Structure formats: structure tokens, C-alpha cells
Amino acid sequence: MNVLVIGAGGREHALTWKIKQSSKCNDLYVAPGNAGTAAIASNLNIGVNDFELLGQAVIEKKIDLVIVGPEEPLVRGIRNYFASHDQLRGVLMVGPDQVGAQLEGSKDFSKDFMVRNGVPTAGSLTVSKDNLVEGIEFLKKVEAPYVLKADGLAAGKGVIITSDINEAESTLKEMLDGQFGAASQKVLIEEYLHGIELSVFVLTDGKSYMTLPEAKDYKRIGEGDTGPNTGGMGAVSPVAFADDAFMARVDEKVIQPTVRGLQSDGIDFIGFLFIGLMNVDGEPVVIEYNVRMGDPETEVVLPRISSDFLSHLAAAAKRELGEETLQIVDETATTVVAVAEGYPGSYEKGRVMTGLDQHFEGVVFHAGTKLEGQDTVTNGGRVLASTGMGPDIQTALNQSYANLKSIDWPGINFRKDIGQDLLNL
Ligand code: AMP
Ligand code: GLY
């Protein structure tokens, strides 16, 4: 089977790495990829939203299966584009259509979906300029802290949490005035959930589903969870508090009603559902859906899967997922993300990296990297994700950090405390 992975991050390197292990994999392409994917597959220099060129490449390279990594091409309708073309219609794809992608692309749409289908979620009100007065009344009714969410995609920056009611009011007005452009024409005011956060991953063909290993993500730039939010600075899988009893609650209360809801709403969903949820006193409450895998969670989820992941992906795309059996390794995986100086603020690209061509324990996944002549240089904010694995979290962390000791570039930065909160649980 010839496969194309769309995307350029650590998630896509991990997907490519896992797919390559399958005996069913023939030619493997990544668009646009990074220096890490170039070493194990063929990179195609095509952007993730350039549907026309992606479609041409799929025809030319005789690609059978397309895996869409990031959300943007899904929200822009890459599946619909393929479905509308005679030569592309038969190509298998993992990734939902434009309606399904609204589960991530519009927080108002996904909230409505959850409420309608009985999926537990925080109480909320959607506010636009037309009902601003009602919005301000709602803020006064709910308890601090106040959670304000831009309805649309805002590059991970669209959620603002404050304990100050005056700041909440002024932020609400600023958001509606276009702080995040069209993405904040509507804003959700949401009740604050107190609990521990967990990322749950489901692969579904719209009828059957497979629950992949869960993970915890470290979102803030600074140690001790301080400073601004990032795309993710590290991840761990499994997560101690997500024991069998809790995951059974997640299955019954969240995953089953979600998949039933897709069917009853007539949403034809083939792809990943990444469910961000809070464990509130032992009960799962959904914070958000994403319609793709998480990054850097993928870098700890996939190394724990021992069954043929390409086979699962192809079966999902053919709506035959019910025939597949997932196998998980009973080990812990950790990943530590090394970032550019200045990230998540402004940062420079093009810094020459050293220490990459040696033997690593675990896997060093590339995120923002590219080849420049003989050199590998930084090409993004999150540059590498160093994944370690072992019988316990400490062994895995030792590998993740040992790899980073010998890698360098000017301004390299990473958190030293990934997984520390889970060590003694
Ligand atoms: P999101 O972009 O929806 O993932 O939100 C970003 C982060 O804000 C989440 O990962 C949570 O840590 C936090 N968050 C979002 N909604 C809530 C909520 N209702 N209560 C508490 N924390 C929240
Ligand atoms: N790590 C969080 C995300 O991928 O959205």
C-alpha cells in the first residue's frame, strides 16, 4: 500500500515512523515533512492546504491511503475536495469531512453536539454582539475563574481564563471586536472545571471505534506549569489516574454517546477523535474535541502500540475497523519537547543543530527541522520530541533526557520537570 502523511510536525514524524514498520507499507510519502521524515520516507514539497497539488501527487504517485495530520486542511475540507474529484474519490483517507471537522473548528458546534447527545461537558453560553448583555449577565452568574473561548480555530491561543470579573468583561468585548479575527465573532463563556486533565484518543470509522492509549500533555512553557501556553512541551502515557475503572466511565459516558451522536446526526466521520477531558471527582467531563491526533501526545501514544497501525488506519478508511484488534505494550512512554529560544513568543529559525547522528535510546522525533545542504537546521518553535520508553516512568524519562544531553543548537530550551508530578503516584 502506498501512503501519504500530510503535515510537518513531530506528530507526522511519529505517524510516518509507525506506518513504516508495517509489512503492508510500500511507498511512503510526507507532505511537506521535515528532516526526520526525510530520513525514513520521501518528502514532497507541498503545503498542507494546497489541495490541488496534493491531489496531483496522489494520482502521480499512485497513493492508496492519505493520513491527514493537522486540523486545518480538515476544517478547510480536504476530504470534500477529494470526494469531488473523479480520480481522487476512491483514494482512502483518514480524516473527517468539513462537517465532522466542525467538532474542532467550531466550539459552538461541538458544545451543541455534546449537549444534544448527552456527553458530559461544562455549562456554557455562546455570545455574539447580538446578545452581549445576556453574556455579561451570565458572567455575573457563574463562579470565577471565568473561561472565554473563541468559537473558531485560533492556533491554540483562543482560550482565555481569568479570575477578575472586570477583565473577563473587557476580554469578552475585545474578543467580539475581533481579537482573533473571524474566529472570535462568537465566544463561549464556560463554567470552570476543577480536576485533572487527560487526553483520550479514538480512531473511528463512524460505526466502530478503537480507543488508543491515553496521555497527559504538559502545556505551559515553564517548569511547574508556569508561563504562557504552548502547543505542548512534553507528554506521558499511560496516566496513573486513568485506571481501568475511570477509562470504563470514559467509554460509557463519553466515547459511546459521541460515536452514537455522529451516527444520529448523520456525520460521516472517518478519523481520529482526540477528546480533551477533565477528571472531576472521578467523573469525566469533556473540555473539547479535536479531529486529529495530539502533538506531542502522538509521540508517546504510537510507541505503545504493538499491532499493525497501518492495518488499523486502512481498515478505518474502508469502514472495516470492527475487524481489527489493537495491541498495547504495557510500558511507559515519555516525550520531552525541545524548543527554540523565545518560543512560544517570537523565535529565529535556521539554527544549525548538532548531535543528531548518533545512537539514541527510544526515538528522537523531529518537529520543526529541515535539511539545508549538509546541515539539519531548526525550522519552527517546537524542534524535537525525545521519546523514551521503559517498564516505569523514571526509566522512560532517563532515556528522553539522555538523548537531549547530546543534542544542541544555539538557544535550545526544554522543561526539566516532565512527568515529575506522576512519578510518585
Ligand atoms: P482548549 O483550547 O479548549 O484545549 O483549552 C485550553 C486549555 O484551557 C485546556 O487544555 C484546559 O487546560 C483549559 N480549559 C479549557 N476549558 C476549561 C474549563 N471549562 N475549565 C477549566 N479549564 C479549562
Ligand atoms: N497537545 C495538544 C494538541 O495537540 O492540541
Coordinates of N, CA, C and O in Angstrom, one line a residue, residues 237-330:
S237 N 2.5 8.6 28.7 CA 1.4 7.6 28.6 C 1.9 6.3 29.1 O 3.1 5.9 28.8
P238 N 1.2 5.6 29.9 CA -0.1 5.8 30.4 C -0.1 6.9 31.5 O 0.9 7.3 31.9
V239 N -1.3 7.2 32.0 CA -1.5 8.2 33.0 C -2.1 7.5 34.2 O -3.2 6.9 34.1
A240 N -1.4 7.6 35.4 CA -1.8 6.7 36.5 C -3.2 6.9 36.9 O -3.9 5.9 37.2
F241 N -3.8 8.1 37.0 CA -5.2 8.2 37.5 C -6.2 7.7 36.5 O -7.4 7.4 36.9
A242 N -5.8 7.5 35.3 CA -6.7 6.9 34.3 C -6.7 5.4 34.4 O -6.3 4.7 33.5
D243 N -7.2 4.9 35.5 CA -7.2 3.4 35.7 C -8.3 2.8 34.9 O -9.1 3.5 34.3
D244 N -8.4 1.5 35.0 CA -9.5 0.8 34.2 C -10.9 1.3 34.6 O -11.7 1.4 33.7
A245 N -11.1 1.5 35.8 CA -12.5 2.0 36.2 C -12.8 3.3 35.6 O -13.9 3.5 35.1
F246 N -11.8 4.3 35.6 CA -12.1 5.6 35.1 C -12.2 5.5 33.6 O -13.1 6.1 33.0
M247 N -11.4 4.7 32.9 CA -11.5 4.6 31.4 C -12.8 3.9 31.0 O -13.3 4.2 30.0
A248 N -13.3 3.0 31.9 CA -14.6 2.4 31.6 C -15.7 3.5 31.7 O -16.6 3.5 30.9
R249 N -15.6 4.5 32.6 CA -16.5 5.6 32.7 C -16.4 6.5 31.4 O -17.4 6.9 30.9
V250 N -15.1 6.7 31.0 CA -14.9 7.5 29.8 C -15.6 6.8 28.6 O -16.3 7.4 27.8
D251 N -15.5 5.5 28.5 CA -16.0 4.8 27.4 C -17.6 4.9 27.4 O -18.2 5.2 26.4
E252 N -18.1 4.6 28.6 CA -19.6 4.6 28.7 C -20.2 6.0 28.6 O -21.2 6.2 27.9
K253 N -19.6 7.0 29.3 CA -20.2 8.3 29.4 C -19.8 9.3 28.2 O -20.5 10.2 27.9
V254 N -18.6 9.0 27.6 CA -18.1 10.0 26.6 C -18.0 9.4 25.2 O -18.6 9.9 24.3
I255 N -17.3 8.2 25.1 CA -17.0 7.8 23.8 C -18.2 7.2 23.1 O -18.5 7.5 22.0
Q256 N -18.9 6.3 23.8 CA -20.1 5.7 23.2 C -21.2 6.7 22.8 O -21.6 6.7 21.6
P257 N -21.5 7.7 23.7 CA -22.5 8.7 23.2 C -22.0 9.5 22.1 O -22.8 10.0 21.2
T258 N -20.7 9.8 22.0 CA -20.1 10.6 20.9 C -20.3 9.8 19.6 O -20.7 10.4 18.6
V259 N -19.9 8.5 19.6 CA -20.0 7.8 18.3 C -21.4 7.6 17.9 O -21.8 7.8 16.7
R260 N -22.3 7.4 18.9 CA -23.8 7.3 18.6 C -24.3 8.6 18.0 O -25.1 8.7 17.1
G261 N -23.8 9.7 18.6 CA -24.2 11.0 18.2 C -23.7 11.3 16.7 O -24.5 11.9 16.0
L262 N -22.5 10.9 16.4 CA -22.1 11.0 15.0 C -23.1 10.4 14.1 O -23.5 10.9 13.0
Q263 N -23.5 9.2 14.4 CA -24.5 8.4 13.6 C -25.8 9.1 13.5 O -26.4 9.3 12.5
S264 N -26.3 9.5 14.7 CA -27.7 10.0 14.7 C -27.7 11.4 14.1 O -28.7 11.8 13.5
D265 N -26.6 12.1 14.1 CA -26.5 13.5 13.5 C -26.2 13.3 12.0 O -26.1 14.3 11.3
G266 N -25.9 12.1 11.5 CA -25.6 11.9 10.1 C -24.2 12.4 9.8 O -24.0 12.9 8.6
I267 N -23.3 12.4 10.7 CA -21.9 12.9 10.4 C -21.1 11.7 10.1 O -20.9 10.8 10.9
D268 N -20.6 11.7 8.8 CA -19.8 10.6 8.3 C -18.4 10.8 8.7 O -17.6 11.5 8.1
F269 N -18.0 10.2 9.9 CA -16.7 10.5 10.5 C -15.7 9.4 10.4 O -15.8 8.4 11.1
I270 N -14.7 9.5 9.5 CA -13.6 8.6 9.5 C -12.4 9.3 9.9 O -11.9 10.3 9.2
G271 N -11.8 9.0 11.1 CA -10.6 9.7 11.5 C -10.4 9.6 13.0 O -11.0 8.7 13.7
F272 N -9.5 10.4 13.5 CA -9.2 10.4 14.9 C -10.1 11.4 15.7 O -10.4 12.5 15.2
L273 N -10.6 11.0 16.9 CA -11.2 11.9 17.8 C -10.3 12.0 19.0 O -9.9 11.0 19.6
F274 N -9.8 13.2 19.2 CA -8.9 13.5 20.4 C -9.8 14.2 21.4 O -10.3 15.3 21.1
I275 N -10.1 13.5 22.5 CA -11.1 14.1 23.5 C -10.3 14.6 24.6 O -9.6 13.9 25.3
G276 N -10.3 15.9 24.8 CA -9.7 16.6 26.0 C -10.7 16.6 27.1 O -11.8 17.1 26.9
L277 N -10.4 16.0 28.2 CA -11.4 15.9 29.3 C -10.8 16.2 30.6 O -9.5 16.1 30.8
M278 N -11.6 16.5 31.6 CA -11.2 16.7 32.9 C -11.8 15.6 33.8 O -13.0 15.2 33.6
N279 N -11.0 15.0 34.7 CA -11.4 14.1 35.7 C -11.9 14.9 36.9 O -11.1 15.5 37.6
V280 N -13.2 15.1 37.0 CA -13.8 15.9 38.1 C -14.3 14.9 39.1 O -15.4 14.3 38.9
D281 N -13.6 14.7 40.2 CA -14.0 13.8 41.3 C -14.4 12.4 40.7 O -15.4 11.9 41.1
G282 N -13.6 11.9 39.8 CA -13.8 10.6 39.3 C -14.7 10.5 38.1 O -14.9 9.4 37.5
E283 N -15.3 11.6 37.7 CA -16.3 11.7 36.5 C -15.6 12.4 35.4 O -15.1 13.5 35.6
P284 N -15.7 11.8 34.2 CA -15.1 12.6 33.0 C -16.0 13.7 32.5 O -17.2 13.4 32.4
V285 N -15.5 14.9 32.3 CA -16.2 16.0 31.7 C -15.4 16.5 30.5 O -14.2 16.8 30.7
V286 N -16.1 16.6 29.4 CA -15.3 16.9 28.2 C -15.0 18.4 28.1 O -15.9 19.3 28.3
I287 N -13.8 18.8 27.8 CA -13.4 20.1 27.6 C -13.5 20.5 26.1 O -13.9 21.5 25.7
E288 N -13.0 19.6 25.3 CA -13.0 19.8 23.8 C -12.8 18.6 23.0 O -12.3 17.6 23.5
Y289 N -13.3 18.6 21.8 CA -12.9 17.6 20.8 C -11.9 18.2 19.8 O -12.0 19.4 19.5
N290 N -10.9 17.3 19.4 CA -10.1 17.7 18.2 C -10.3 16.5 17.2 O -10.7 15.4 17.7
V291 N -10.1 16.8 16.0 CA -10.4 15.8 15.0 C -9.2 15.2 14.4 O -9.1 14.8 13.2
R292 N -8.1 15.1 15.1 CA -6.8 14.7 14.7 C -6.1 14.2 16.0 O -6.6 14.2 17.1
M293 N -4.9 13.6 15.8 CA -4.1 13.2 16.9 C -3.5 14.5 17.6 O -3.4 15.5 17.0
G294 N -3.1 14.3 18.8 CA -2.4 15.4 19.6 C -0.9 15.4 19.3 O -0.3 14.4 18.9
D295 N -0.3 16.6 19.4 CA 1.1 16.7 19.3 C 1.6 17.5 20.5 O 1.1 18.6 20.7
P296 N 2.4 16.9 21.4 CA 3.3 15.8 21.3 C 2.7 14.4 21.8 O 3.4 13.5 21.9
E297 N 1.4 14.3 22.0 CA 0.8 13.1 22.6 C 1.1 11.9 21.6 O 1.3 10.8 22.1
T298 N 1.0 12.1 20.3 CA 1.2 11.0 19.3 C 2.6 10.4 19.6 O 2.8 9.2 19.4
E299 N 3.6 11.2 20.0 CA 4.9 10.7 20.2 C 5.1 9.8 21.4 O 6.1 9.1 21.6
V300 N 4.0 9.7 22.2 CA 4.0 8.7 23.3 C 2.9 7.6 23.1 O 3.0 6.5 23.6
V301 N 1.9 7.9 22.3 CA 0.8 7.0 22.1 C 1.3 5.9 21.1 O 1.1 4.7 21.4
L302 N 1.8 6.3 20.0 CA 2.1 5.3 18.9 C 3.2 4.3 19.4 O 3.1 3.1 19.1
P303 N 4.3 4.8 20.1 CA 5.3 3.8 20.5 C 4.7 2.7 21.4 O 5.3 1.6 21.6
R304 N 3.6 2.9 22.0 CA 3.0 1.9 22.9 C 2.1 0.9 22.1 O 1.5 0.0 22.7
I305 N 1.9 1.1 20.8 CA 1.0 0.2 20.1 C 1.9 -0.8 19.4 O 2.8 -0.5 18.7
S306 N 1.6 -2.1 19.6 CA 2.4 -3.1 19.0 C 1.7 -3.8 17.8 O 2.4 -4.5 17.1
S307 N 0.4 -3.6 17.7 CA -0.3 -4.2 16.5 C 0.0 -3.3 15.3 O 0.6 -2.2 15.4
D308 N -0.4 -3.8 14.1 CA -0.1 -3.1 12.8 C -1.0 -1.9 12.7 O -2.1 -1.9 12.3
F309 N -0.4 -0.7 12.9 CA -1.2 0.5 12.9 C -1.6 0.9 11.5 O -2.7 1.4 11.3
L310 N -0.8 0.6 10.5 CA -1.3 0.9 9.1 C -2.5 0.1 8.8 O -3.4 0.6 8.2
S311 N -2.5 -1.2 9.3 CA -3.7 -2.0 9.0 C -4.9 -1.4 9.7 O -6.0 -1.4 9.1
H312 N -4.8 -0.9 10.9 CA -5.9 -0.2 11.6 C -6.4 1.0 10.8 O -7.6 1.3 10.6
L313 N -5.4 1.8 10.3 CA -5.8 3.0 9.6 C -6.5 2.7 8.3 O -7.5 3.3 8.0
A314 N -6.0 1.7 7.6 CA -6.6 1.4 6.3 C -8.0 0.8 6.6 O -8.9 1.1 5.8
A315 N -8.1 0.0 7.6 CA -9.4 -0.6 7.9 C -10.4 0.5 8.3 O -11.6 0.5 7.9
A316 N -10.0 1.5 9.1 CA -10.9 2.6 9.4 C -11.3 3.3 8.1 O -12.5 3.6 7.9
A317 N -10.4 3.6 7.2 CA -10.7 4.3 6.0 C -11.7 3.5 5.1 O -12.5 4.1 4.4
K318 N -11.7 2.2 5.2 CA -12.6 1.3 4.5 C -13.8 1.0 5.2 O -14.6 0.2 4.8
R319 N -14.0 1.6 6.4 CA -15.2 1.3 7.3 C -15.2 -0.1 7.7 O -16.3 -0.7 7.8
E320 N -14.0 -0.7 8.0 CA -13.9 -2.1 8.4 C -13.2 -2.2 9.7 O -12.5 -3.2 10.0
L321 N -13.2 -1.1 10.5 CA -12.4 -1.1 11.7 C -12.8 -2.2 12.7 O -12.0 -2.6 13.5
G322 N -14.1 -2.6 12.7 CA -14.6 -3.6 13.6 C -13.8 -4.9 13.5 O -13.9 -5.7 14.4
E323 N -13.1 -5.1 12.4 CA -12.4 -6.4 12.2 C -11.0 -6.3 12.8 O -10.3 -7.3 12.8
E324 N -10.6 -5.2 13.3 CA -9.2 -5.0 13.8 C -9.1 -5.2 15.3 O -10.0 -4.8 16.0
T325 N -7.9 -5.6 15.8 CA -7.7 -5.7 17.2 C -6.4 -4.9 17.6 O -5.3 -5.1 17.0
L326 N -6.6 -4.0 18.5 CA -5.4 -3.1 18.9 C -4.6 -3.9 20.0 O -5.2 -4.5 20.9
Q327 N -3.3 -3.8 19.9 CA -2.5 -4.3 21.0 C -1.6 -3.2 21.5 O -1.0 -2.5 20.7
I328 N -1.6 -3.2 22.8 CA -0.8 -2.1 23.5 C 0.3 -2.7 24.4 O 0.1 -3.8 25.0
V329 N 1.4 -2.1 24.4 CA 2.6 -2.6 25.2 C 2.4 -2.0 26.6 O 2.1 -0.8 26.8
D330 N 2.6 -2.9 27.6 CA 2.4 -2.5 28.9 C 3.7 -1.8 29.5 O 4.4 -2.3 30.4

